[in-house]
Amino acid sequence: MQDPYPKAEEAPREIKGLRQVSFSDLGEPVQAHSPTRSTESPGHFNTPRSAAGYNTQDGIPDTSLSEAQIVQQALHNGTFAQFMKPKFARAPIKEAGRVAYLGESSNLSLLVHDKHGGADVVHYPLPDSVKGSRAQLTELDDVEINILHQRGAFLLPPRALCDELVESFFTWVAPVVPVINRSRFMRRYKDNKNPPSLLLLQAMLLAGSRVCSNPQLMDANGSTTPAAMTFYKRAKALYDANYEDDRVAIVQALVLMGWYWEGPEDVTKNVFYYSRVATIVAQGSGMHRRQVFRPYSQARLIPTSVEGSQLSRPDKRLLKRIWWTLFTRDRSVAVALGRPMHINTDDSDVEMVSEEDFIEDDANGSAEYPPNPIHVRFFLQYVRLCEVMGLVLSQQYSVASKARRQNAIDLTHSDMALADWLQNCPKELLWEKSRHHFWSALLHANY
């Protein structure tokens, strides 16, 4: 099996202005902000500029743009105008990660529908001019590149450890958050010429480190938290730098970045924060909306959305799994942390996820990694249980429910919903002390 990235001892190759990522011997991040000896006061060291605020002349924002920035700004300014062109408005969607969403209440959506008709259309392909930051890596300034290197964003653990982390992820994490097509990912993971998204891979290593028992990941106390922190900082640096421009990969990575949490006092680096950000990005791409056909003429139908598009069937199935994963994260995190729900089901019309959505066969044949039936049934039951969670939260724990006081009818409704879920849960996923099984126990704990 070929490594998708060069080994550490090989000379690093330059790709679009950045050093290619490599499997390192230790996978350690480069230390940032090393103190420098002061030239003004011998024997003392200058503290990093970030340690304090300074009023300086060079603190004035730069008001000039480079030629490349001027061109990019012109492209951005013309993006919305592209939506008004008939050829673009009727163009099929070909890439799952390059979809624009215009909700019905959007001013631009009203203009597009008024000009071209078809008020049911909400998904559009991104114009070719919108390439994303990753396509302009050569335009990243030295500061951005240095930050990525200092965070070790382009480093990966030794190949054997990396393989173990990926396997741990798919064994213990993916069944709860099935946001990745395993067969497709592993095909690219083994491909030196077409490796997977680096942002997504670092996020997977973060999640995998939480469930991997390899001693190389543990500190003196047997905790993997320091290792998880390293992977988190690498993924976050890539995310902050807008390194990835595929919106599906961004949503996938954001979901997994929630596996890192500094502590109960933290509100910007935990599962609640990242699940919400992932939902915002997904809604920005229209993953929360049912995909439909739009009639173009009486003679034929023109696909103008994700479902009625040129996307592959595995892509369509994956998008549905991603949305329902976001739904489960929203409900379960709200229950666990006592936070408000974010997803309003009245705003979404995506069909319920089904067993068929876990089939990853493509035009090349059967999937290399067929779905595990227990994992599939677990997630389907988990989604249904999260629906009940939402009902209980709104009827028993919302501010509105407190104002109207607890109603006996509401209590009965919640109890009946829970009882119905338990009664219809497949026998293999019903937890019993006499036959303990991890996935049934996890479902029972949520119940």
GROMACS .gro file of C-alpha atoms in nm, residues 65 68-83 108 126-136 139 242 247:
model
   32
   65LEU     CA    1  -0.501   4.550  -0.243
   68ALA     CA    2  -0.458   3.915  -0.720
   69GLN     CA    3  -0.686   4.048  -0.445
   70ILE     CA    4  -0.842   4.300  -0.684
   71VAL     CA    5  -0.920   4.022  -0.933
   72GLN     CA    6  -1.061   3.803  -0.654
   73GLN     CA    7  -1.278   4.086  -0.524
   74ALA     CA    8  -1.417   4.147  -0.872
   75LEU     CA    9  -1.504   3.778  -0.901
   76HIS     CA   10  -1.678   3.783  -0.563
   77ASN     CA   11  -1.874   4.094  -0.658
   78GLY     CA   12  -1.998   3.923  -0.972
   79THR     CA   13  -2.094   3.596  -0.805
   80PHE     CA   14  -2.455   3.686  -0.730
   81ALA     CA   15  -2.497   3.826  -1.079
   82GLN     CA   16  -2.422   3.476  -1.210
   83PHE     CA   17  -2.743   3.350  -1.051
  108LEU     CA   18  -3.197   3.727  -0.469
  126LEU     CA   19  -2.152   2.747  -0.741
  127PRO     CA   20  -2.013   2.948  -1.035
  128ASP     CA   21  -1.676   2.834  -1.169
  129SER     CA   22  -1.531   3.169  -1.064
  130VAL     CA   23  -1.585   3.076  -0.699
  131LYS     CA   24  -1.284   2.855  -0.648
  132GLY     CA   25  -1.247   2.883  -0.272
  133SER     CA   26  -0.934   2.958  -0.074
  134ARG     CA   27  -0.770   2.623  -0.144
  135ALA     CA   28  -0.747   2.704  -0.513
  136GLN     CA   29  -0.544   3.014  -0.430
  139GLU     CA   30  -0.183   3.372  -0.237
  242ASN     CA   31  -0.985   2.841   0.498
  247ARG     CA   32  -1.831   2.239   0.182
   0.00000   0.00000   0.00000
